[in-house]
Tab-separated table of C-alpha atoms in Angstrom:
chain	number	residue	atom	x	y	z
A	1	LEU	CA	-59.981	89.903	28.496
A	2	SER	CA	-62.964	91.094	30.371
A	3	ARG	CA	-62.231	92.611	33.763
A	4	GLY	CA	-64.138	94.207	36.600
A	5	PRO	CA	-64.487	98.009	36.900
A	6	GLN	CA	-61.264	98.362	38.916
A	7	GLY	CA	-59.158	96.163	36.661
A	8	GLN	CA	-56.720	97.881	34.441
A	9	THR	CA	-54.872	96.386	31.435
A	10	MET	CA	-51.156	97.215	31.511
A	11	THR	CA	-47.995	95.615	30.293
A	12	ASP	CA	-45.248	96.723	32.793
A	13	GLU	CA	-44.698	94.909	36.122
A	14	ALA	CA	-44.329	98.020	38.363
A	15	PRO	CA	-47.238	98.626	40.681
A	16	GLU	CA	-49.306	101.642	39.668
A	17	PRO	CA	-50.507	104.216	42.185
A	18	THR	CA	-54.183	104.239	42.815
A	19	PRO	CA	-55.633	107.616	41.586
A	20	GLY	CA	-56.911	109.730	44.387
A	21	TYR	CA	-55.647	107.456	47.195
A	22	VAL	CA	-53.265	108.986	49.662
A	23	PRO	CA	-52.045	106.427	52.187
A	24	PRO	CA	-52.480	107.578	55.789
A	25	ARG	CA	-49.421	108.146	57.891
A	26	LYS	CA	-48.550	105.046	59.906
A	27	VAL	CA	-49.934	105.291	63.477
A	28	SER	CA	-49.776	102.425	65.942
A	29	LEU	CA	-52.993	100.732	66.974
A	30	GLN	CA	-52.453	101.816	70.615
A	31	MET	CA	-52.005	105.471	69.590
A	32	GLN	CA	-55.212	105.309	67.506
A	33	MET	CA	-57.086	104.020	70.553
A	34	GLU	CA	-55.684	106.845	72.698
A	35	GLN	CA	-56.693	109.704	70.373
A	36	ASP	CA	-60.010	111.453	70.878
A	37	LYS	CA	-60.815	109.705	74.147
A	38	ASP	CA	-63.268	112.461	75.073
A	39	ASP	CA	-65.491	111.805	71.948
A	40	ASP	CA	-67.945	109.050	73.077
A	41	SER	CA	-69.323	108.220	69.665
A	42	LEU	CA	-65.818	107.996	68.113
A	43	THR	CA	-64.653	105.774	71.029
A	44	LYS	CA	-67.678	103.517	70.551
A	45	TRP	CA	-66.939	103.264	66.750
A	46	LYS	CA	-63.285	102.482	67.379
A	47	ASN	CA	-64.184	99.756	69.889
A	48	GLN	CA	-66.670	98.258	67.391
A	49	LEU	CA	-64.226	98.416	64.496
A	50	LEU	CA	-61.285	97.068	66.466
A	51	ALA	CA	-63.233	94.410	68.430
A	52	GLY	CA	-61.045	91.284	68.622
A	53	ALA	CA	-57.847	93.226	67.712
A	54	SER	CA	-56.066	92.082	70.816
A	55	ALA	CA	-56.999	88.420	70.234
A	56	ALA	CA	-55.893	88.695	66.655
A	57	SER	CA	-52.492	89.966	67.647
A	58	SER	CA	-51.738	87.072	70.067
A	59	SER	CA	-50.491	84.782	67.253
A	60	THR	CA	-46.820	83.682	67.122
A	61	ASP	CA	-46.751	84.615	63.387
A	62	THR	CA	-45.322	88.123	63.084
A	63	ARG	CA	-46.854	88.902	59.701
A	64	ASN	CA	-49.594	91.514	59.676
A	65	VAL	CA	-51.410	89.886	56.737
A	66	ILE	CA	-51.476	86.163	56.242
A	67	ILE	CA	-53.049	85.185	52.833
A	68	LYS	CA	-54.791	81.894	53.662
A	69	ALA	CA	-56.193	80.956	50.272
A	70	LEU	CA	-57.125	82.130	46.825
A	71	ARG	CA	-60.157	80.508	45.234
A	72	VAL	CA	-61.317	80.488	41.629
A	73	CYS	CA	-65.053	79.980	41.618
A	74	VAL	CA	-66.960	78.865	38.494
A	75	GLU	CA	-70.682	78.074	38.867
A	76	GLY	CA	-71.481	74.422	38.369
A	77	ARG	CA	-68.099	73.064	39.407
A	78	PRO	CA	-66.093	72.736	42.626
A	79	ASP	CA	-63.927	75.792	43.471
A	80	VAL	CA	-60.220	75.595	42.690
A	81	VAL	CA	-58.615	76.293	46.103
A	82	MET	CA	-54.963	77.344	46.303
A	83	GLU	CA	-53.755	77.431	49.976
A	84	LEU	CA	-51.088	80.101	50.480
A	85	ASP	CA	-50.562	80.473	54.240
A	86	THR	CA	-47.003	79.152	54.301
A	87	PRO	CA	-44.037	79.514	51.905
A	88	GLY	CA	-44.140	75.725	51.259
A	89	LYS	CA	-47.767	75.928	50.177
A	90	VAL	CA	-46.998	78.839	47.878
A	91	ALA	CA	-44.204	76.893	46.213
A	92	LYS	CA	-46.482	73.962	45.748
A	93	VAL	CA	-49.214	76.093	44.156
A	94	ALA	CA	-46.720	77.656	41.711
A	95	GLY	CA	-46.943	74.665	39.324
A	96	THR	CA	-50.660	74.094	39.729
A	97	ARG	CA	-52.683	73.826	36.528
A	98	PHE	CA	-56.433	73.919	36.035
A	99	ILE	CA	-58.764	74.417	33.070
A	100	LEU	CA	-61.292	77.179	32.612
A	101	LYS	CA	-63.434	76.964	29.485
A	102	GLU	CA	-63.387	79.693	26.905
A	103	GLY	CA	-65.965	82.399	27.747
A	104	ALA	CA	-66.614	81.040	31.235
A	105	LEU	CA	-67.719	83.455	33.981
A	106	TYR	CA	-65.768	83.156	37.178
A	107	THR	CA	-64.887	85.036	40.322
A	108	LYS	CA	-61.832	84.957	42.616
A	109	LYS	CA	-62.115	84.923	46.353
A	110	MET	CA	-59.159	85.675	48.697
A	111	ASP	CA	-59.219	84.572	52.303
A	112	PHE	CA	-56.822	86.255	54.676
A	113	VAL	CA	-56.078	87.152	58.267
A	114	VAL	CA	-55.099	90.558	59.506
A	115	GLN	CA	-53.375	90.668	62.919
A	116	GLY	CA	-51.492	93.097	65.084
A	117	ASP	CA	-52.241	96.343	63.180
A	118	ILE	CA	-54.601	97.953	60.687
A	119	VAL	CA	-53.641	97.243	57.091
A	120	ALA	CA	-53.998	100.370	54.990
A	121	GLY	CA	-54.653	100.004	51.276
A	122	LEU	CA	-54.358	96.340	50.502
A	123	LYS	CA	-53.886	95.839	46.762
A	124	TYR	CA	-53.919	92.681	44.614
A	125	MET	CA	-52.016	92.528	41.334
A	126	GLU	CA	-51.894	89.716	38.784
A	127	ILE	CA	-49.819	89.418	35.671
A	128	LEU	CA	-51.045	87.128	32.896
A	129	LYS	CA	-48.682	85.728	30.306
A	130	SER	CA	-49.765	83.562	27.361
A	131	THR	CA	-47.560	80.770	26.029
A	132	ARG	CA	-48.259	82.195	22.580
A	133	PRO	CA	-45.321	84.469	21.608
A	134	LEU	CA	-47.292	87.367	20.000
A	135	ILE	CA	-49.636	88.008	22.942
A	136	PRO	CA	-48.263	90.677	25.346
A	137	LYS	CA	-48.237	90.332	29.116
A	138	GLN	CA	-51.272	91.862	30.791
A	139	LYS	CA	-51.410	93.300	34.311
A	140	TYR	CA	-54.533	93.813	36.411
A	141	GLU	CA	-54.705	95.607	39.735
A	142	TYR	CA	-57.538	95.667	42.280
A	143	MET	CA	-57.732	97.836	45.399
A	144	LEU	CA	-59.096	95.567	48.080
A	145	GLY	CA	-59.335	98.286	50.767
A	146	SER	CA	-58.121	98.776	54.361
A	147	PHE	CA	-58.808	96.171	57.034
A	148	PRO	CA	-58.582	96.147	60.818
A	149	PRO	CA	-57.105	93.254	62.801
A	150	ARG	CA	-59.722	90.654	63.595
A	151	GLU	CA	-59.808	87.217	65.066
A	152	GLY	CA	-60.678	84.856	62.227
A	153	ILE	CA	-60.557	84.871	58.500
A	154	GLN	CA	-61.655	87.924	56.380
A	155	SER	CA	-62.541	87.554	52.693
A	156	PHE	CA	-62.584	89.664	49.575
A	157	THR	CA	-64.553	88.607	46.567
A	158	PHE	CA	-63.340	90.071	43.228
A	159	PRO	CA	-65.745	91.286	40.496
A	160	GLU	CA	-67.042	88.588	38.105
A	161	GLU	CA	-64.740	88.047	35.117
A	162	GLU	CA	-64.920	86.149	31.819
A	163	THR	CA	-62.164	83.966	30.421
A	164	PRO	CA	-60.777	85.116	27.001
A	165	THR	CA	-62.449	83.893	23.851
A	166	GLY	CA	-61.304	83.474	20.261
A	167	MET	CA	-58.505	81.615	18.568
A	168	MET	CA	-55.634	83.853	19.842
A	169	ALA	CA	-56.771	83.536	23.463
A	170	ARG	CA	-56.774	79.788	23.522
A	171	GLY	CA	-53.896	77.946	25.091
A	172	THR	CA	-52.008	78.022	28.291
A	173	TRP	CA	-51.827	81.093	30.455
A	174	GLU	CA	-49.409	81.675	33.354
A	175	VAL	CA	-50.613	83.882	36.212
A	176	LYS	CA	-48.398	85.575	38.820
A	177	SER	CA	-50.118	87.274	41.767
A	178	LYS	CA	-48.898	89.725	44.307
A	179	VAL	CA	-50.583	91.255	47.308
A	180	ARG	CA	-49.155	94.579	48.596
A	181	GLU	CA	-50.031	97.078	51.243
A	182	LEU	CA	-49.819	100.603	49.797
A	183	LEU	CA	-47.495	101.685	52.549
A	184	GLY	CA	-44.880	99.665	50.648
A	185	ARG	CA	-44.546	96.484	52.653
A	186	ARG	CA	-44.837	93.383	50.474
A	187	ARG	CA	-47.117	90.698	51.628
A	188	LEU	CA	-47.013	86.875	51.202
A	189	LEU	CA	-47.738	86.791	47.480
């Protein structure tokens, strides 16, 4: 399998720590706004970064991160869109099948909403399992970054990838995805 520069091939299902990343200590949004009030440039930067944070936290949904959709984008055909914003939609997507040609170039795009608080170190992990018995499971992890709360949908586009080629790679593949915040709280997927 060909993966982007951050993708790593592994066979265990435990999340791997990101080398060199130390998660910040958890500080409330209000406390962050109160710190360094006397520094005008820092205050201006915080206001610009967190613009819309109060509107984003007014939702009745208590989750900090709501994964809206995951798209598989292949040039020359409509995107495969998997809506994931409710548990019912996640269950419905679990059995979804679609075909990608051997050697096709594709990207994934994840749409999500961050509300209420800054999300530090959002990480996407997928585990691929072939229906062929001799091919081991493969695990890929991508560090998406940290995101402030905002009104509206934010997106992350993954690096371009290529579907496997060759006789052993043909067949049906099952993909399980997880999205985690590095502070340990599990997200919707």
